[in-house]
Short mmCIF file of C-alpha atoms in Angstrom, two decimals:
data_model
loop_
_atom_site.label_atom_id
_atom_site.label_comp_id
_atom_site.label_asym_id
_atom_site.label_seq_id
_atom_site.Cartn_x
_atom_site.Cartn_y
_atom_site.Cartn_z
CA UNK A 1 -1.34 21.01 -5.59
CA UNK A 2 -2.80 19.61 -9.22
CA UNK A 3 -5.99 17.09 -8.86
CA UNK A 4 -5.39 13.33 -9.10
CA UNK A 5 -7.07 12.03 -11.75
CA UNK A 6 -9.20 8.82 -11.64
CA UNK A 7 -6.97 7.80 -14.44
CA UNK A 8 -3.47 8.23 -12.91
CA UNK A 9 -4.53 5.95 -10.07
CA UNK A 10 -6.56 3.50 -12.03
CA UNK A 11 -3.84 3.11 -14.74
CA UNK A 12 -0.96 2.78 -11.46
CA UNK A 13 -2.87 -0.02 -10.34
CA UNK A 14 -3.46 -1.99 -13.39
CA UNK A 15 0.00 -1.55 -14.31
CA UNK A 16 1.14 -2.68 -10.85
CA UNK A 17 -0.82 -6.33 -11.44
CA UNK A 18 -0.68 -6.29 -15.44
CA UNK A 19 -4.45 -6.55 -15.59
CA UNK A 20 -5.91 -4.99 -18.66
CA UNK A 21 -9.10 -2.68 -17.36
CA UNK A 22 -12.53 -4.18 -18.79
CA UNK A 23 -14.97 -1.51 -19.18
CA UNK A 24 -12.91 0.14 -16.68
CA UNK A 25 -9.31 2.50 -15.59
CA UNK A 26 -5.24 3.89 -9.69
CA UNK A 27 -4.12 6.43 -6.96
CA UNK A 28 -2.42 7.18 -3.57
CA UNK A 29 -2.47 10.09 -0.42
CA UNK A 30 0.65 11.91 0.98
CA UNK A 31 -0.97 11.79 4.38
CA UNK A 32 1.05 12.42 8.08
CA UNK A 33 1.71 9.49 9.21
CA UNK A 34 3.41 7.99 12.56
CA UNK A 35 4.97 4.98 13.48
CA UNK A 36 4.71 3.40 16.66
CA UNK A 37 6.78 0.80 17.26
CA UNK A 38 7.73 -1.82 19.83
CA UNK A 39 11.07 -3.07 19.89
CA UNK A 40 11.51 -5.57 22.62
CA UNK A 41 8.75 -2.89 25.04
CA UNK A 42 10.23 -0.03 23.44
CA UNK A 43 7.91 1.82 21.52
CA UNK A 44 8.62 4.55 18.95
CA UNK A 45 6.44 7.29 17.28
CA UNK A 46 8.20 8.77 14.27
CA UNK A 47 6.06 11.30 12.86
CA UNK A 48 6.02 11.70 8.51
CA UNK A 49 6.35 14.16 6.48
CA UNK A 50 3.09 15.32 5.28
CA UNK A 51 3.62 15.64 1.10
CA UNK A 52 1.38 17.46 -0.95
CA UNK A 53 0.93 16.64 -4.76
CA UNK A 54 -1.06 15.15 -7.62
CA UNK A 55 -0.82 11.56 -6.07
CA UNK A 56 -1.68 9.71 -2.99
CA UNK A 57 0.69 7.55 -0.71
CA UNK A 58 1.19 7.31 2.52
CA UNK A 59 5.17 7.98 3.29
CA UNK A 60 6.99 6.46 6.10
CA UNK A 61 10.47 7.72 7.42
CA UNK A 62 13.21 5.13 7.60
CA UNK A 63 16.48 6.09 8.30
CA UNK A 64 19.51 3.74 5.98
CA UNK A 65 23.08 3.45 7.14
CA UNK A 66 25.44 4.84 9.37
CA UNK A 67 25.43 7.76 10.77
CA UNK A 68 22.13 7.17 8.48
CA UNK A 69 20.10 9.32 6.24
CA UNK A 70 16.05 9.59 6.07
CA UNK A 71 14.41 8.57 3.58
CA UNK A 72 10.45 9.21 2.61
CA UNK A 73 9.71 6.16 1.94
CA UNK A 74 6.08 4.53 0.41
CA UNK A 75 4.99 1.58 3.01
CA UNK A 76 3.99 -1.26 0.29
CA UNK A 77 1.82 -4.41 1.23
CA UNK A 78 1.79 -5.35 -2.63
CA UNK A 79 5.24 -5.78 -2.55
CA UNK A 80 8.69 -7.35 -1.27
CA UNK A 81 10.99 -5.20 -2.34
CA UNK A 82 13.20 -2.44 -0.67
CA UNK A 83 14.30 0.23 -3.01
CA UNK A 84 15.87 3.83 -2.79
CA UNK A 85 16.58 6.55 -5.04
CA UNK A 86 20.35 6.27 -4.96
CA UNK A 87 23.64 7.72 -5.60
CA UNK A 88 23.92 5.50 -8.05
CA UNK A 89 21.46 7.78 -10.63
CA UNK A 90 21.95 10.71 -12.81
CA UNK A 91 21.79 14.06 -9.94
CA UNK A 92 18.90 14.87 -12.66
CA UNK A 93 17.03 12.33 -12.16
CA UNK A 94 17.40 12.21 -7.98
CA UNK A 95 16.15 15.79 -7.93
CA UNK A 96 13.73 16.91 -4.93
CA UNK A 97 14.50 13.19 -3.22
CA UNK A 98 16.80 12.20 -0.43
CA UNK A 99 18.90 9.87 -1.87
CA UNK A 100 21.10 6.83 -0.57
CA UNK A 101 24.74 6.59 -0.96
CA UNK A 102 26.62 3.59 0.57
CA UNK A 103 29.67 5.46 0.37
CA UNK A 104 28.84 7.61 3.27
CA UNK A 105 27.15 4.94 6.32
CA UNK A 106 30.48 2.90 7.95
CA UNK A 107 27.37 -0.32 7.99
CA UNK A 108 27.57 -0.17 4.50
CA UNK A 109 28.93 -3.47 2.82
CA UNK A 110 27.73 -4.31 -1.11
CA UNK A 111 26.70 -7.65 -2.54
CA UNK A 112 28.26 -8.36 -5.13
CA UNK A 113 26.44 -10.57 -7.01
CA UNK A 114 22.85 -9.67 -6.48
CA UNK A 115 20.91 -7.14 -8.59
CA UNK A 116 17.25 -6.23 -8.85
CA UNK A 117 14.75 -5.38 -11.39
CA UNK A 118 10.76 -4.63 -11.31
CA UNK A 119 8.99 -3.73 -14.51
CA UNK A 120 5.48 -2.94 -14.26
CA UNK A 121 2.85 -3.78 -16.77
CA UNK A 122 2.67 -0.58 -17.95
CA UNK A 123 6.53 -0.83 -18.72
CA UNK A 124 7.80 1.31 -16.15
CA UNK A 125 10.76 -0.63 -14.56
CA UNK A 126 13.45 0.32 -11.39
CA UNK A 127 16.60 -2.04 -11.12
CA UNK A 128 20.46 -1.56 -9.30
CA UNK A 129 22.41 -3.05 -7.29
CA UNK A 130 22.83 -4.69 -3.90
CA UNK A 131 23.67 -3.50 -0.49
CA UNK A 132 23.31 -4.74 2.90
CA UNK A 133 23.07 -2.10 5.64
CA UNK A 134 21.29 -1.09 9.09
CA UNK A 135 18.05 0.38 8.51
CA UNK A 136 16.04 2.21 11.83
CA UNK A 137 11.98 1.96 11.18
CA UNK A 138 10.59 3.91 14.29
CA UNK A 139 13.75 3.04 16.68
CA UNK A 140 13.59 -0.33 15.40
CA UNK A 141 17.66 -0.60 13.74
CA UNK A 142 17.13 -3.94 11.43
CA UNK A 143 21.18 -4.85 10.57
CA UNK A 144 22.42 -6.57 8.05
CA UNK A 145 19.17 -5.66 5.88
CA UNK A 146 19.33 -5.65 1.58
CA UNK A 147 18.80 -2.07 0.09
CA UNK A 148 18.39 -2.64 -3.44
CA UNK A 149 19.33 1.03 -4.93
CA UNK A 150 18.30 2.35 -7.95
CA UNK A 151 20.88 2.37 -10.97
CA UNK A 152 17.93 3.18 -13.68
CA UNK A 153 14.55 3.71 -13.45
CA UNK A 154 12.40 4.63 -16.62
CA UNK A 155 10.67 8.40 -16.87
CA UNK A 156 7.27 7.33 -14.99
CA UNK A 157 9.46 7.22 -11.72
CA UNK A 158 11.44 9.81 -12.80
CA UNK A 159 9.02 12.74 -13.03
CA UNK A 160 7.83 11.18 -9.84
CA UNK A 161 7.98 13.40 -6.28
CA UNK A 162 6.83 12.21 -3.23
CA UNK A 163 8.47 9.16 -2.21
CA UNK A 164 12.60 8.30 -2.03
CA UNK A 165 11.57 4.90 -2.59
CA UNK A 166 9.98 1.72 -1.45
CA UNK A 167 9.54 -0.71 1.44
CA UNK A 168 7.58 -3.54 0.72
CA UNK A 169 5.92 -5.73 3.43
CA UNK A 170 4.46 -8.28 1.62
CA UNK A 171 5.65 -12.13 1.35
CA UNK A 172 9.34 -13.00 0.32
CA UNK A 173 7.95 -15.30 -2.93
CA UNK A 174 7.38 -11.74 -4.91
CA UNK A 175 10.96 -10.22 -4.09
CA UNK A 176 12.91 -9.83 -7.57
CA UNK A 177 16.44 -9.15 -6.27
CA UNK A 178 17.95 -12.47 -8.08
CA UNK A 179 19.87 -15.09 -8.19
CA UNK A 180 18.49 -15.04 -4.46
CA UNK A 181 15.83 -13.11 -2.88
CA UNK A 182 16.18 -11.21 -0.09
CA UNK A 183 14.05 -11.09 3.72
CA UNK A 184 12.08 -7.86 3.70
CA UNK A 185 12.48 -5.58 7.01
CA UNK A 186 9.67 -7.50 8.64
CA UNK A 187 11.15 -10.90 8.21
CA UNK A 188 14.27 -9.42 9.38
CA UNK A 189 13.04 -7.85 12.62
CA UNK A 190 11.04 -11.73 13.52
CA UNK A 191 13.89 -14.40 12.41
CA UNK A 192 16.35 -11.45 14.86
CA UNK A 193 13.96 -10.89 17.45
CA UNK A 194 14.13 -7.52 17.42
CA UNK A 195 10.52 -7.44 18.21
CA UNK A 196 8.06 -8.52 20.57
CA UNK A 197 5.13 -10.04 18.47
CA UNK A 198 5.49 -11.66 14.33
CA UNK A 199 3.16 -8.54 12.79
CA UNK A 200 2.75 -5.11 11.59
CA UNK A 201 -0.69 -3.58 11.72
CA UNK A 202 -1.72 -0.70 9.95
CA UNK A 203 -3.91 2.26 10.90
CA UNK A 204 -4.68 4.68 7.92
CA UNK A 205 -6.08 7.74 8.39
CA UNK A 206 -8.33 10.27 6.08
CA UNK A 207 -8.17 14.53 5.48
CA UNK A 208 -4.70 15.39 7.66
CA UNK A 209 -4.79 13.17 10.14
CA UNK A 210 -2.44 11.20 11.77
CA UNK A 211 -2.17 7.57 10.68
CA UNK A 212 0.45 5.12 11.53
CA UNK A 213 2.46 1.49 11.36
CA UNK A 214 3.32 -0.26 14.74
CA UNK A 215 5.52 -3.03 14.84
CA UNK A 216 5.96 -6.01 17.06
CA UNK A 217 2.97 -4.70 19.00
CA UNK A 218 -1.33 -4.52 18.69
CA UNK A 219 -2.64 -1.22 20.12
CA UNK A 220 -5.91 -1.84 22.28
CA UNK A 221 -6.45 1.77 22.51
CA UNK A 222 -7.80 2.83 17.97
CA UNK A 223 -10.96 0.91 18.42
CA UNK A 224 -13.16 -1.22 20.45
CA UNK A 225 -14.55 -3.62 18.47
CA UNK A 226 -12.47 -6.87 18.57
CA UNK A 227 -10.50 -7.86 15.78
CA UNK A 228 -10.89 -10.95 14.52
CA UNK A 229 -8.78 -13.05 12.33
CA UNK A 230 -8.61 -14.95 8.80
CA UNK A 231 -5.88 -17.34 7.41
CA UNK A 232 -4.03 -15.85 4.33
CA UNK A 233 -2.70 -18.07 1.03
CA UNK A 234 0.71 -16.14 0.90
CA UNK A 235 1.27 -18.86 -1.86
CA UNK A 236 1.33 -15.45 -4.95
CA UNK A 237 3.71 -13.92 -1.95
CA UNK A 238 0.44 -11.40 -1.29
CA UNK A 239 -1.90 -10.65 1.95
CA UNK A 240 -4.68 -12.71 0.50
CA UNK A 241 -8.50 -14.05 2.02
CA UNK A 242 -11.18 -15.09 1.38
CA UNK A 243 -13.91 -11.98 0.13
CA UNK A 244 -16.48 -14.15 -0.78
CA UNK A 245 -19.64 -11.96 -0.42
CA UNK A 246 -20.06 -8.06 0.47
CA UNK A 247 -23.29 -5.69 0.69
CA UNK A 248 -24.84 -3.81 -0.56
CA UNK A 249 -27.46 -1.58 1.42
CA UNK A 250 -28.33 -4.42 3.45
CA UNK A 251 -28.65 -6.77 1.30
CA UNK A 252 -25.67 -9.89 1.06
CA UNK A 253 -24.78 -10.75 -2.34
CA UNK A 254 -22.76 -14.33 -2.64
CA UNK A 255 -18.92 -14.02 -4.65
CA UNK A 256 -18.27 -18.28 -4.29
CA UNK A 257 -15.08 -18.42 -4.38
CA UNK A 258 -13.89 -14.75 -4.61
CA UNK A 259 -10.73 -13.63 -3.03
CA UNK A 260 -9.46 -10.10 -1.80
CA UNK A 261 -5.79 -8.85 -1.45
CA UNK A 262 -5.12 -6.05 0.95
CA UNK A 263 -2.61 -3.69 -0.56
CA UNK A 264 -1.51 0.12 1.12
CA UNK A 265 0.38 0.47 -2.10
CA UNK A 266 -3.29 -0.09 -4.36
CA UNK A 267 -5.41 4.16 -3.48
CA UNK A 268 -8.88 2.48 -5.11
CA UNK A 269 -10.82 -0.58 -3.94
CA UNK A 270 -10.29 -3.61 -6.98
CA UNK A 271 -13.83 -5.31 -7.52
CA UNK A 272 -15.29 -7.46 -9.92
CA UNK A 273 -17.28 -5.93 -13.12
CA UNK A 274 -21.10 -7.56 -12.02
CA UNK A 275 -20.37 -6.02 -8.05
CA UNK A 276 -19.40 -2.42 -9.91
CA UNK A 277 -22.58 -2.58 -11.93
CA UNK A 278 -24.29 -3.02 -8.58
CA UNK A 279 -22.85 -1.16 -7.17
CA UNK A 280 -23.51 2.49 -8.82
CA UNK A 281 -26.80 0.98 -10.50
CA UNK A 282 -27.46 1.96 -6.82
CA UNK A 283 -26.07 5.04 -7.10
CA UNK A 284 -28.49 7.90 -8.67
CA UNK A 285 -27.40 9.29 -11.99
CA UNK A 286 -24.03 7.24 -11.49
CA UNK A 287 -22.45 7.28 -15.45
CA UNK A 288 -19.32 5.24 -16.79
CA UNK A 289 -17.03 8.02 -18.07
CA UNK A 290 -15.00 6.62 -21.35
CA UNK A 291 -12.17 8.74 -21.05
CA UNK A 292 -11.83 8.44 -17.25
CA UNK A 293 -12.05 4.92 -17.33
CA UNK A 294 -14.33 4.33 -14.46
CA UNK A 295 -17.39 5.77 -12.73
CA UNK A 296 -18.97 8.53 -11.20
CA UNK A 297 -21.55 10.07 -9.64
CA UNK A 298 -23.56 13.53 -9.26
CA UNK A 299 -22.14 14.69 -5.57
CA UNK A 300 -25.60 15.52 -4.54
CA UNK A 301 -26.80 11.42 -4.62
CA UNK A 302 -26.04 9.71 -1.65
CA UNK A 303 -23.97 6.97 -1.48
CA UNK A 304 -25.49 3.42 -0.80
CA UNK A 305 -24.21 1.40 2.05
CA UNK A 306 -21.25 -1.30 1.65
CA UNK A 307 -19.04 -4.30 3.18
CA UNK A 308 -17.15 -6.92 2.01
CA UNK A 309 -16.40 -9.73 3.31
CA UNK A 310 -13.16 -10.84 5.19
CA UNK A 311 -13.30 -14.21 5.93
CA UNK A 312 -16.32 -14.28 7.37
CA UNK A 313 -16.57 -11.12 8.74
CA UNK A 314 -18.21 -8.92 6.58
CA UNK A 315 -16.70 -5.13 7.24
CA UNK A 316 -18.72 -1.90 5.93
CA UNK A 317 -16.72 1.02 4.36
CA UNK A 318 -17.52 4.53 5.90
CA UNK A 319 -19.35 6.26 3.21
CA UNK A 320 -16.75 9.64 3.44
CA UNK A 321 -13.99 7.69 2.01
CA UNK A 322 -16.43 6.24 -0.88
CA UNK A 323 -15.49 9.77 -3.28
CA UNK A 324 -12.37 9.63 -4.55
CA UNK A 325 -12.52 12.61 -6.24
CA UNK A 326 -13.96 15.82 -8.15
CA UNK A 327 -14.77 14.86 -11.39
CA UNK A 328 -16.34 16.99 -14.51
CA UNK A 329 -18.53 19.11 -12.94
CA UNK A 330 -20.43 18.49 -10.55
CA UNK A 331 -19.35 14.89 -10.26
CA UNK A 332 -16.73 13.31 -7.76
CA UNK A 333 -15.19 9.46 -9.45
CA UNK A 334 -15.75 6.90 -6.78
CA UNK A 335 -13.61 5.19 -5.17
CA UNK A 336 -14.36 1.34 -5.88
CA UNK A 337 -13.69 0.60 -9.42
CA UNK A 338 -13.18 -2.34 -11.70
CA UNK A 339 -10.50 -4.65 -11.10
CA UNK A 340 -10.47 -5.39 -14.96
CA UNK A 341 -9.71 -9.04 -15.91
CA UNK A 342 -7.15 -9.26 -12.48
CA UNK A 343 -8.70 -12.44 -10.62
CA UNK A 344 -8.36 -11.50 -6.91
CA UNK A 345 -9.92 -7.85 -5.87
CA UNK A 346 -7.50 -5.71 -4.25
CA UNK A 347 -8.62 -3.71 -1.81
CA UNK A 348 -6.56 -0.70 -1.37
CA UNK A 349 -6.34 2.37 1.06
CA UNK A 350 -10.61 3.39 0.20
CA UNK A 351 -10.93 0.58 1.83
CA UNK A 352 -8.42 -0.07 4.85
CA UNK A 353 -9.04 3.24 5.83
CA UNK A 354 -12.63 2.22 7.54
CA UNK A 355 -10.51 -0.65 9.56
CA UNK A 356 -8.03 -1.30 11.83
CA UNK A 357 -5.18 -4.09 10.64
CA UNK A 358 -3.07 -6.72 12.02
CA UNK A 359 -0.67 -7.95 9.41
CA UNK A 360 0.34 -11.28 11.66
CA UNK A 361 3.29 -12.99 9.41
CA UNK A 362 4.08 -15.28 12.39
CA UNK A 363 0.68 -16.93 12.02
CA UNK A 364 -0.59 -16.66 8.27
CA UNK A 365 -3.30 -14.56 9.89
CA UNK A 366 -4.54 -10.51 9.04
CA UNK A 367 -6.71 -8.84 12.02
CA UNK A 368 -9.33 -7.00 10.83
CA UNK A 369 -11.26 -4.82 13.60
CA UNK A 370 -13.82 -2.03 11.65
CA UNK A 371 -13.83 1.58 13.19
CA UNK A 372 -16.50 3.69 13.83
CA UNK A 373 -14.35 7.23 13.70
#
């Protein structure tokens, strides 16, 4: 497939959070994802299709309706809408996508007063109407789940390959349905007691290995390392945690009052300019590329050891995940880049691959364990 550019990854995050790039310029990867779901003691594994294309995202299969259609959805801890390509779009824009058609589902019911509208900082947008239907995720059937059908979408979305929509895993505060926001599938699983514990977990892998999302159960086989819990500030709808220091080649650098969100919907790790400059200052031959809007370094240069604090615990970024992709001859883009004017760090897949994360919605905490693989 075509080589992903840093710009596409970076622009995507900038658009998503509406930040201005300072001297800098985001991106996600389709992998094989597997579901481990614990529903009232049952567990189900659902393999996800491996999609290779220029954008990178982790895609998972979800069944909507009865008898149901299977859509490949982008699971996203940085947003709270479940929106899908639907039969209400023109056929041109749905080419290459699985679509949800409520008229073919026995369990669909239209919410006549509800609409939704998502717009991003670059002017891209999607909007439409809302149905309630049964949504099945890895063996857990969630009845009367609000499903947001795309009726209109801007060209940026319509030209995208890969996912057939998005499933948000953040907090209800940032759901865009009006007049009244709707619950996410996870919130419904918790409220309807469809899962054993009020949490979901994420293990993102590199390469073609299978990762998974689990609902209701923690998989203790992922790592022998302890899971350490940190309170979440969900006031802005995100999984936001304190991240008040980082380590560069063993030296701890304080960043008082700094916060970070854990976002599976962003590929890169986006942090403040001072930290970015210090990190690339420790790499032989690193340079900032104005055209691509990001830092690159010679492929032959050693990458520094790097760790970020989540709460009181340092988590090491696996050096294998630091390079994001090939740049110009002999250079690679770094997976850690600037957050620009954004007021908090955005720790995306580049960081999340190094840890196993428990998102405990019932207790408003996140638990992280360092992975050794």
